[in-house]
mmCIF file of C-alpha atoms and ligand atoms in Angstrom:
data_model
loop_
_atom_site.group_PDB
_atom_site.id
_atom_site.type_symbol
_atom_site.label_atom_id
_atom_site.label_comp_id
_atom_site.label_asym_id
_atom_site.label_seq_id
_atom_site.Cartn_x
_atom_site.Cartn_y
_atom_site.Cartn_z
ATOM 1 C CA UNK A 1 -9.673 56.624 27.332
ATOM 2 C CA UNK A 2 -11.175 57.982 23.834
ATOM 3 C CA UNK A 3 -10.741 60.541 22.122
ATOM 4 C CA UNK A 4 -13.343 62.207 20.534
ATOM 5 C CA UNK A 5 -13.402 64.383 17.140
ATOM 6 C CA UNK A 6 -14.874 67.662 17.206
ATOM 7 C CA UNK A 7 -17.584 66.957 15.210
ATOM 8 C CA UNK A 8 -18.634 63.900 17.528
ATOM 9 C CA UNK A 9 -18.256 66.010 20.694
ATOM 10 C CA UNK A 10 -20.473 68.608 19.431
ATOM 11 C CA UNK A 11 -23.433 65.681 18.607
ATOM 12 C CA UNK A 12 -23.152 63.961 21.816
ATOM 13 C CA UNK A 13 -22.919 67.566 23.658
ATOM 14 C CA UNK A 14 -26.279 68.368 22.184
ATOM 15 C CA UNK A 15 -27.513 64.859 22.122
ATOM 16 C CA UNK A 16 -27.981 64.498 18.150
ATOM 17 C CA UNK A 17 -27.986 60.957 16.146
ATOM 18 C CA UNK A 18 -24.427 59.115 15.451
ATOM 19 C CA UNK A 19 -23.925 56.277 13.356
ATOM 20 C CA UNK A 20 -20.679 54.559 14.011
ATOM 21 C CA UNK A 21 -18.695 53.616 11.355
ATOM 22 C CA UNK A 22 -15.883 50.741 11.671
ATOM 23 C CA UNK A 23 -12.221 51.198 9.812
ATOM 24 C CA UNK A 24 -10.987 47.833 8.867
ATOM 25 C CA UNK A 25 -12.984 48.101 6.213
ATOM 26 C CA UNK A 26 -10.920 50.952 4.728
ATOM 27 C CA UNK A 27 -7.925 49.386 5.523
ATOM 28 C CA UNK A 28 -8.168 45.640 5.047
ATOM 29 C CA UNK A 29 -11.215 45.485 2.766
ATOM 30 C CA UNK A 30 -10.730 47.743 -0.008
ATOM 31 C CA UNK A 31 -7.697 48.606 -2.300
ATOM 32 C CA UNK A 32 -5.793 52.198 -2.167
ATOM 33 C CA UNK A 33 -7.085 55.016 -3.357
ATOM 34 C CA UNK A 34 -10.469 53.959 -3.687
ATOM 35 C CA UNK A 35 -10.445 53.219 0.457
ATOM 36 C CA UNK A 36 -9.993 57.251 1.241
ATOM 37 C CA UNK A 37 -12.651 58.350 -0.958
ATOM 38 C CA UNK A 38 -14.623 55.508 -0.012
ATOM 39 C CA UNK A 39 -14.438 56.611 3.633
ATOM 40 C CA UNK A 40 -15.374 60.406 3.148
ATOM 41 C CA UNK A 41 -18.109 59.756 0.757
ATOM 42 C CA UNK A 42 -19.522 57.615 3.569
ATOM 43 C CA UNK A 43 -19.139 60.217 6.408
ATOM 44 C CA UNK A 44 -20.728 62.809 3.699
ATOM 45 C CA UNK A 45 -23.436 60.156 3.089
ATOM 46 C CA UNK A 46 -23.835 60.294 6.757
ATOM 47 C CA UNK A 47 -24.434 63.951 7.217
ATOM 48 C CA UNK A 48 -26.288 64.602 4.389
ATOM 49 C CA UNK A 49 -28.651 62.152 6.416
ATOM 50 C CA UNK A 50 -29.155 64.304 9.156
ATOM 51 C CA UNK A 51 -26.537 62.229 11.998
ATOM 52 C CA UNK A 52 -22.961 62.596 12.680
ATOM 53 C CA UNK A 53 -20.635 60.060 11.362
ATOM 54 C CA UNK A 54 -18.109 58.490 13.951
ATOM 55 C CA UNK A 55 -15.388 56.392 12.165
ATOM 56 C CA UNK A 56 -13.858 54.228 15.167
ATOM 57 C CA UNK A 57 -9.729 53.197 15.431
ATOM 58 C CA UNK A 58 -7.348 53.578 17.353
ATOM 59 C CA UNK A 59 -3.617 55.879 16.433
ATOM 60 C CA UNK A 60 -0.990 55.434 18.013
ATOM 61 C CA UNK A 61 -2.495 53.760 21.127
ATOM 62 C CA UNK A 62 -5.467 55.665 21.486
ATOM 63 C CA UNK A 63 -8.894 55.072 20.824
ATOM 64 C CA UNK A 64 -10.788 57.265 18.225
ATOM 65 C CA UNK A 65 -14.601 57.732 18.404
ATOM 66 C CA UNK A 66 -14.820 60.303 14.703
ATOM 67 C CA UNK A 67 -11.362 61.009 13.112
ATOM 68 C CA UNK A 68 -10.032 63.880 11.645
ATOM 69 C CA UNK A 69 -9.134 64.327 7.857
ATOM 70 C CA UNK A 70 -5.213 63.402 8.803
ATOM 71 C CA UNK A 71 -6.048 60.655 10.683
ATOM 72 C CA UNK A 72 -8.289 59.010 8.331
ATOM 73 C CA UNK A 73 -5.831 59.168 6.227
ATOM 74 C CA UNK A 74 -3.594 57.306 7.956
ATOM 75 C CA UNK A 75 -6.136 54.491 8.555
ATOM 76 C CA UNK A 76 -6.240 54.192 4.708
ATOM 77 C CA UNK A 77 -3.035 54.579 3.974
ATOM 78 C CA UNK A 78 -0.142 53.343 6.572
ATOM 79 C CA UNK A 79 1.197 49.692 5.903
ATOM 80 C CA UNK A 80 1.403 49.502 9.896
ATOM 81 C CA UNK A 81 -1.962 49.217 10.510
ATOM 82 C CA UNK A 82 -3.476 46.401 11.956
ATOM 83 C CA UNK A 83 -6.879 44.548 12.302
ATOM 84 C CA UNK A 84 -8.006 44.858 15.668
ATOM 85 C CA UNK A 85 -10.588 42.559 16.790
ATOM 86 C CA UNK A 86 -12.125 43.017 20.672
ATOM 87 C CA UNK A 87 -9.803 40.988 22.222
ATOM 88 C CA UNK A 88 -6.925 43.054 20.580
ATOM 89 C CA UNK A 89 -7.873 46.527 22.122
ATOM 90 C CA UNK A 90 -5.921 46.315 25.155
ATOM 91 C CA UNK A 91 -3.261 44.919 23.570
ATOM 92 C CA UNK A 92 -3.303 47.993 20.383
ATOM 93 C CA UNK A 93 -3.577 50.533 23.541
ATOM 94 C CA UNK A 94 -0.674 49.157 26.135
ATOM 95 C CA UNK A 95 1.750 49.519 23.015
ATOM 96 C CA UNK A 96 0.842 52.466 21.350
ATOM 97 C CA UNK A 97 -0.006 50.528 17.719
ATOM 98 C CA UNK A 98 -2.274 52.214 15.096
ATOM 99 C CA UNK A 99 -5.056 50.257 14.335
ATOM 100 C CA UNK A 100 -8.445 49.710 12.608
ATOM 101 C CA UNK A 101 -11.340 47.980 14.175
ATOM 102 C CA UNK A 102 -13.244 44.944 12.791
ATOM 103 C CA UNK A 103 -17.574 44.815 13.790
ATOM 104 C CA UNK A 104 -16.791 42.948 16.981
ATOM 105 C CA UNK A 105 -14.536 45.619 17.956
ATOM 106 C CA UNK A 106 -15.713 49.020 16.649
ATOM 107 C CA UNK A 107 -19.801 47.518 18.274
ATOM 108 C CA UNK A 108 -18.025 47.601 21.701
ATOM 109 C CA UNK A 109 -15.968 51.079 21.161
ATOM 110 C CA UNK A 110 -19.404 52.625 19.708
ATOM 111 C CA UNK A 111 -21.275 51.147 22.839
ATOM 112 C CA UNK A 112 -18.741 52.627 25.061
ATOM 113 C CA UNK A 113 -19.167 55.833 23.560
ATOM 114 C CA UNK A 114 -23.432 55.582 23.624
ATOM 115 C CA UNK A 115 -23.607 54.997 20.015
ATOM 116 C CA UNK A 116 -26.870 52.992 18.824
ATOM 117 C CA UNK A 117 -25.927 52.485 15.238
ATOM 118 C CA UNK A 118 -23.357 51.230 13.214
ATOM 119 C CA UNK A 119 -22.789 50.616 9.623
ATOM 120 C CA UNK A 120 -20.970 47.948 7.874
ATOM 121 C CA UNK A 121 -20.677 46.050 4.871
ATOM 122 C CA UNK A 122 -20.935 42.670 5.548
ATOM 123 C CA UNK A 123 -20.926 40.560 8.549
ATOM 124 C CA UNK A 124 -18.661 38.359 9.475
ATOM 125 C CA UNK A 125 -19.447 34.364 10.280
ATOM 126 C CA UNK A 126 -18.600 31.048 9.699
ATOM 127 C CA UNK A 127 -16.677 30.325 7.182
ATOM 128 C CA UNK A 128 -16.973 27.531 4.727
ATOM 129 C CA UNK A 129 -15.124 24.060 5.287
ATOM 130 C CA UNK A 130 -13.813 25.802 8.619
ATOM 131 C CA UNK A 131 -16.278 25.022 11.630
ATOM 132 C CA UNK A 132 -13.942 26.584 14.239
ATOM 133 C CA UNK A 133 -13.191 29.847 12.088
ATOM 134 C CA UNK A 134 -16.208 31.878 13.271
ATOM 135 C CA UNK A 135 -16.110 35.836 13.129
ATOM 136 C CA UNK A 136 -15.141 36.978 16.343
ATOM 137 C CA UNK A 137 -18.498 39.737 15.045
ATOM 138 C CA UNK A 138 -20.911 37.252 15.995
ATOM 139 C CA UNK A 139 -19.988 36.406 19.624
ATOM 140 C CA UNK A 140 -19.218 40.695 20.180
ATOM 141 C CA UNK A 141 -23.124 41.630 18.091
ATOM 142 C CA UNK A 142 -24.423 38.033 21.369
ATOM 143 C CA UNK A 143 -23.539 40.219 23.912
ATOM 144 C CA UNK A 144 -23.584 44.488 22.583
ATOM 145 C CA UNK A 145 -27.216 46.212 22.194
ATOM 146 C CA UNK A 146 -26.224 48.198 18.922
ATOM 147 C CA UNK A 147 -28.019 48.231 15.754
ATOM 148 C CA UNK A 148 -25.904 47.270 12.625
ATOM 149 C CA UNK A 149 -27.008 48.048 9.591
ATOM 150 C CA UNK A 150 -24.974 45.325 7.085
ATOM 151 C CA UNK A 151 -26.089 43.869 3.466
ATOM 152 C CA UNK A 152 -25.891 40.093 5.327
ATOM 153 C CA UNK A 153 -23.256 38.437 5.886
ATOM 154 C CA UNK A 154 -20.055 38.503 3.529
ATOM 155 C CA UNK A 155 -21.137 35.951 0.441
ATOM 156 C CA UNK A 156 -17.091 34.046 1.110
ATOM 157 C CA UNK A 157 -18.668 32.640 4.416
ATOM 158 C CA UNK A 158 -20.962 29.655 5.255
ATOM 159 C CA UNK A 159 -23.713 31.877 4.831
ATOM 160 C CA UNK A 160 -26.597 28.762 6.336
ATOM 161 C CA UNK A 161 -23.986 27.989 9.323
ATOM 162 C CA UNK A 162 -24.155 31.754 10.299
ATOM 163 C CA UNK A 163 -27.618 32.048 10.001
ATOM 164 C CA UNK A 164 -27.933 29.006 12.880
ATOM 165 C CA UNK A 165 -24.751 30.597 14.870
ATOM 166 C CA UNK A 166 -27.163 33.661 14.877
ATOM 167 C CA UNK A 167 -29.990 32.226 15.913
ATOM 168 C CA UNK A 168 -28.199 30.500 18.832
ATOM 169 C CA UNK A 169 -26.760 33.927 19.962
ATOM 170 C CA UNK A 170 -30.168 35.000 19.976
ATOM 171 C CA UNK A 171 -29.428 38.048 17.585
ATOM 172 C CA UNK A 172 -32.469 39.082 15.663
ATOM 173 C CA UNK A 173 -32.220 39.722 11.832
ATOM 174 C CA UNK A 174 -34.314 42.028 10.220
ATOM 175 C CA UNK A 175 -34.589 42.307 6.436
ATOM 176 C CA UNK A 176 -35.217 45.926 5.423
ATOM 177 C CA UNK A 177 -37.473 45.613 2.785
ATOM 178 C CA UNK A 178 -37.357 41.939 2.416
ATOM 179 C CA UNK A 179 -37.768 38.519 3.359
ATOM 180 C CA UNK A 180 -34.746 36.942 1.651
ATOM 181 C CA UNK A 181 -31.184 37.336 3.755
ATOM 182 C CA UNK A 182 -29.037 39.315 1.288
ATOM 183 C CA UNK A 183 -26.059 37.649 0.102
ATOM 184 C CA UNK A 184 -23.255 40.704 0.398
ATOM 185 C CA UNK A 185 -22.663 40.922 -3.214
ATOM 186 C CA UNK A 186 -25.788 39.423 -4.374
ATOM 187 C CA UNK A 187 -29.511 40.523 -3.578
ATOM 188 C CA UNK A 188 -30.548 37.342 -1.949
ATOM 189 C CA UNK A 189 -28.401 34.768 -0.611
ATOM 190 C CA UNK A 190 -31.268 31.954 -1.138
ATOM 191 C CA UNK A 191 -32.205 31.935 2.673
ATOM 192 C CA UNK A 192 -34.919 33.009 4.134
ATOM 193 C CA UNK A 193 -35.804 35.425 6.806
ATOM 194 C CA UNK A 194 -38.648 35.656 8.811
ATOM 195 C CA UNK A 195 -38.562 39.330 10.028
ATOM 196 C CA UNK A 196 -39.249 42.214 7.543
ATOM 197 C CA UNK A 197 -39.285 45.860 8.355
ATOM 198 C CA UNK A 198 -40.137 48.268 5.978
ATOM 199 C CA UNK A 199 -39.138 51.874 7.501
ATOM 200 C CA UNK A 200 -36.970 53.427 9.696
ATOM 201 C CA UNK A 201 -40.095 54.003 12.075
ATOM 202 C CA UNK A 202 -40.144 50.682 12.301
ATOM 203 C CA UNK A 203 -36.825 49.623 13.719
ATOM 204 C CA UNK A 204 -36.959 52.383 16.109
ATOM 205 C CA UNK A 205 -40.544 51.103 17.733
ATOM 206 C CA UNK A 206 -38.526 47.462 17.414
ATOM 207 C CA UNK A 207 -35.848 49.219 19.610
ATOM 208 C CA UNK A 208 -38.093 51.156 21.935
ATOM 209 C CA UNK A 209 -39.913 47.934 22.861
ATOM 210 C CA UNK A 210 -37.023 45.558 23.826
ATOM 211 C CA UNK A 211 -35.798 48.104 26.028
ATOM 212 C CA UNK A 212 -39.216 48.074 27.962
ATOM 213 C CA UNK A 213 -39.330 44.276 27.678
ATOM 214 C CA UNK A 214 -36.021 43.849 28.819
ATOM 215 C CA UNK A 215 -36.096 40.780 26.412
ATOM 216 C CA UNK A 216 -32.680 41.043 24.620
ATOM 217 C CA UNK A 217 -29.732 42.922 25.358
ATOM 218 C CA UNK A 218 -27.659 41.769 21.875
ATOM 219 C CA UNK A 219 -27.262 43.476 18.360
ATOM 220 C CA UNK A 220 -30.233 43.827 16.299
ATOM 221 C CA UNK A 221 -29.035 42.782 12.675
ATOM 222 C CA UNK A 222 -30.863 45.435 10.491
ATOM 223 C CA UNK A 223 -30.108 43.141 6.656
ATOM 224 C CA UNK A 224 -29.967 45.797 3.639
ATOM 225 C CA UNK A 225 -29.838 43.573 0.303
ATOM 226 C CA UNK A 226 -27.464 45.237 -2.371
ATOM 227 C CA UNK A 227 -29.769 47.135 -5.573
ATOM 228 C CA UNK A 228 -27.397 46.536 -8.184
ATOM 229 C CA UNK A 229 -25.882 43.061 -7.626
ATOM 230 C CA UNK A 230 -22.596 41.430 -8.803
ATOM 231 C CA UNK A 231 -23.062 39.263 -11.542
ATOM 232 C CA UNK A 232 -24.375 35.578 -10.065
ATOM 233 C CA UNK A 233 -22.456 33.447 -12.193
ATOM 234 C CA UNK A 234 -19.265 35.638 -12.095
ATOM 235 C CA UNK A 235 -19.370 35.456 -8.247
ATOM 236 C CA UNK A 236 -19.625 31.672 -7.897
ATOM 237 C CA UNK A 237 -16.392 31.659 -9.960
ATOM 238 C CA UNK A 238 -14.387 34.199 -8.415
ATOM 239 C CA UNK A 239 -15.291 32.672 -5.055
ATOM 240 C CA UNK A 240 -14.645 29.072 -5.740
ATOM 241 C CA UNK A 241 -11.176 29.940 -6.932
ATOM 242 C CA UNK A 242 -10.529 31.852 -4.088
ATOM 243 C CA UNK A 243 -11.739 29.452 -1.092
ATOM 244 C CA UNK A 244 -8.892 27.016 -3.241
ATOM 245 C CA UNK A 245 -6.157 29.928 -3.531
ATOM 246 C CA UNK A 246 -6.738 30.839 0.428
ATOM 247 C CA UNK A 247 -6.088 26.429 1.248
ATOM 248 C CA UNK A 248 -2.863 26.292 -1.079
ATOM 249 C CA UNK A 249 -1.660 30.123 -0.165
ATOM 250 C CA UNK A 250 -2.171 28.857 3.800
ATOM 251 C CA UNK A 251 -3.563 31.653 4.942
ATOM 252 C CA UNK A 252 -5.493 31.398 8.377
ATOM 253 C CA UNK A 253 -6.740 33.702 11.355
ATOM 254 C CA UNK A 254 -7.558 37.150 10.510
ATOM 255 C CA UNK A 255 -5.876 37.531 7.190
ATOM 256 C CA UNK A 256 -8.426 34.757 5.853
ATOM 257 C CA UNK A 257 -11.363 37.732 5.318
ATOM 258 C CA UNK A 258 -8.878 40.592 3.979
ATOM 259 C CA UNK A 259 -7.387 37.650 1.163
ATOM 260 C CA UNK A 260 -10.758 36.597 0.254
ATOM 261 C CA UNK A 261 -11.932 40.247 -0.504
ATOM 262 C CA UNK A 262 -8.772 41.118 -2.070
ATOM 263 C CA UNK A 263 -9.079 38.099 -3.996
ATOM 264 C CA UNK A 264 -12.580 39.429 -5.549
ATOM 265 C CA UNK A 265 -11.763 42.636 -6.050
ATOM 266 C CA UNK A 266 -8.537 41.678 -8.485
ATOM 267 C CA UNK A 267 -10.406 38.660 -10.368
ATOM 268 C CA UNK A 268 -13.627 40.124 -10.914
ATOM 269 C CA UNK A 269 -11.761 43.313 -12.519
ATOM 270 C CA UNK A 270 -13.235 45.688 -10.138
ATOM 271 C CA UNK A 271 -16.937 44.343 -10.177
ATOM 272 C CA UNK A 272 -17.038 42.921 -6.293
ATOM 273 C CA UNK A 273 -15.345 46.295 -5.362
ATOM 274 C CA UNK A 274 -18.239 47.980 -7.292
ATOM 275 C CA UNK A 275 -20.595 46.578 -5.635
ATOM 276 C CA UNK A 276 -19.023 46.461 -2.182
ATOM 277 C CA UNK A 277 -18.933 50.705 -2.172
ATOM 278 C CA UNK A 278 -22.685 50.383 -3.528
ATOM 279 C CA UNK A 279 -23.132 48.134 -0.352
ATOM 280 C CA UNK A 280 -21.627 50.456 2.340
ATOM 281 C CA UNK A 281 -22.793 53.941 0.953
ATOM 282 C CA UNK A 282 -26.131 52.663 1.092
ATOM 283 C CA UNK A 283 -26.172 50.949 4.523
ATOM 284 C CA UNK A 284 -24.699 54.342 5.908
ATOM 285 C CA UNK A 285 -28.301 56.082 4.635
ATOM 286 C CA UNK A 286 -30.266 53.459 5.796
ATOM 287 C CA UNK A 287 -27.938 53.621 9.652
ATOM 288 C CA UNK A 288 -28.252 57.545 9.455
ATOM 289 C CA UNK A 289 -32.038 57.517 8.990
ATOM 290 C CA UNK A 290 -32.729 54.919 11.587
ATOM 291 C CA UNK A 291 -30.142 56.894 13.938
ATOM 292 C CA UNK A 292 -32.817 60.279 13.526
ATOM 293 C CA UNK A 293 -36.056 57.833 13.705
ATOM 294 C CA UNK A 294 -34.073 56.644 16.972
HETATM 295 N N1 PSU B 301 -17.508 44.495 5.459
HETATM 296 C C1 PSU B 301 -16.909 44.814 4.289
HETATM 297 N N2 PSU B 301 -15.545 44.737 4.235
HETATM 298 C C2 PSU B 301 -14.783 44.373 5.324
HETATM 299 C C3 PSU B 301 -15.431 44.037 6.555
HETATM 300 C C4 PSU B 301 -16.806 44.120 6.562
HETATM 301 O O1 PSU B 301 -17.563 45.147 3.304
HETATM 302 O O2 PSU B 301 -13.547 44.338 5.227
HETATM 303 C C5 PSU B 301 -14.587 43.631 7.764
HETATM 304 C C6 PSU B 301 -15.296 43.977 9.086
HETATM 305 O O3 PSU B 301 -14.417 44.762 9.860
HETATM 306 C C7 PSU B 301 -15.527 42.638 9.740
HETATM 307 C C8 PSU B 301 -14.346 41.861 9.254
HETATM 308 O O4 PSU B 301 -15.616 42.702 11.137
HETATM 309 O O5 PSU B 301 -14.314 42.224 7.868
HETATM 310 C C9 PSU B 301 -14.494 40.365 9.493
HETATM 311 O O6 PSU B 301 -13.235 39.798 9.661
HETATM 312 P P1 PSU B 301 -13.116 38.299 10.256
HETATM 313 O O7 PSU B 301 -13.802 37.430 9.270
HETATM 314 O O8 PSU B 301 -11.616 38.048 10.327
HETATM 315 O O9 PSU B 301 -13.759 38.316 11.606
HETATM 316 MN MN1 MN B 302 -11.616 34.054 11.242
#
């Protein structure tokens, strides 16, 4: 049922590290052109880390563990693409749509395929003023032993609600580097957390022991703050105005995430989308090194 890319082939054949990379990034979350050459400077990022980069979506029905240059291009680029969350697979497959794949949905492709990283921007979660909107990413990351390298969880959410709904899926969270949960655009969203790891030595020996445990079979939230942060102040503005454009504009489900981002990237004049690349090229080194210390 997937179709591997010849590069991805070759690294399972001969058993070398894989990072998993998820799509609707490049097609929901940032604008055209930027999205294409976002999405091959990450795979290059990838390599030049010593792993194989496997960008995960599905074309014209069929699921795609690594994608060639054409069809990566047509991730970034065709208006028919859709967001595919888990429970959208089957669905994308029985009626041969094109799609890209949210965290929830590229976690359980890459665990399908033996993958044991994944890199990400941010997280998704709860969102604010909307108890019942929760990322379908958190309930997928409860139940799929994957480690996703992410800078937090997206700064538009609830980012204290998430931090409990983590906590009661019994995900751990690791800040790399740091105690402070990073705030997607900004360093530190003001929580704390109480795991640090400093190398990618580390996370692997983290790894290696729940296995012989057997004491958790979820994700393992590896938290990578941003360096170079969005302006604080300019944030909290953009983001206020765009929680109130998302209630009048009435947009709900999955286009709530996709708005929001959008929504940053036109009002802060190219300073969120900045920072978001800054955010994903570096959580692909950080995923590429821990997929060689793995
Ligand atoms: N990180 C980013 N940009 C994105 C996403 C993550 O920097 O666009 C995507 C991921 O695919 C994630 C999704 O799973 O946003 C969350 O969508 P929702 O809130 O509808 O679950
Ligand atoms: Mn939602």
């Amino acid at each position: 049922m997937i179709k591997y890319s010849s590069e991805v082939a070759a690294a399972i054949k001969s058993a070398t590290p894989i990072v998993a990379l998820e799509s609707t990034i490049i097609s929901h979350g940032l604008p055209r052109p930027q999205n294409l050459e976002v999405a091959l400077e990450v795979e290059k990022i990838v390599r030049e880390n010593g792993a194989t980069p496997a960008t995960i979506a599905l074309i014209d029905g069929v699921i795609h563990v690594g994608l060639e240059a054409d069809e990566l291009n047509r991730i970034a680029n065709d208006d028919k693409v859709v967001k595919a969350s888990t429970r959208d697979l089957a669905i994308i497959e029985a009626t041969k749509q094109s799609a890209a794949t949210t965290v929830a949905a590229t976690s359980h492709i890459a665990h399908l395929a033996g993958i044991k990283v994944f890199a990400t921007g941010g997280l998704g979660g709860v969102h604010r003023g909307h108890s019942y909107d929760e990322s379908a990413d958190l309930h997928a990351l409860g139940e799929i032993s994957i480690v996703i390298v992410c800078a937090g969880v997206k700064s538009i959410l609830d980012v204290s609600g998430t931090l409990e709904r983590l906590e009661s899926f019994a995900i751990p969270v690791l800040g790399y580097q740091t105690n402070k949960f990073p705030g997607f655009y900004l360093t530190d969203s003001g929580f704390e957390i109480e795991h640090r790891v400093n190398s990618p030595a580390e996370i692997a020996a983290i790894w290696a022991n729940r296995i012989a445990l057997a004491s958790d079979n979820c994700a393992i939230v590896v938290a990578n703050p941003v360096v170079n942060q969005m302006n604080p102040e300019l944030h909290d503005k953009v983001l206020t105005a765009g929680l109130a454009a998302a209630q009048t504009s009435h947009i709900t489900g999955k286009a709530v995430t996709p708005f929001l981002l959008e929504y940053f990237h036109r009002e802060s004049a190219g300073e969120s989308l900045r920072v978001n690349i800054d955010i994903i090229k570096s959580n692909a080194k950080l995923a590429a090194q821990i997929a060689c210390a793995l």
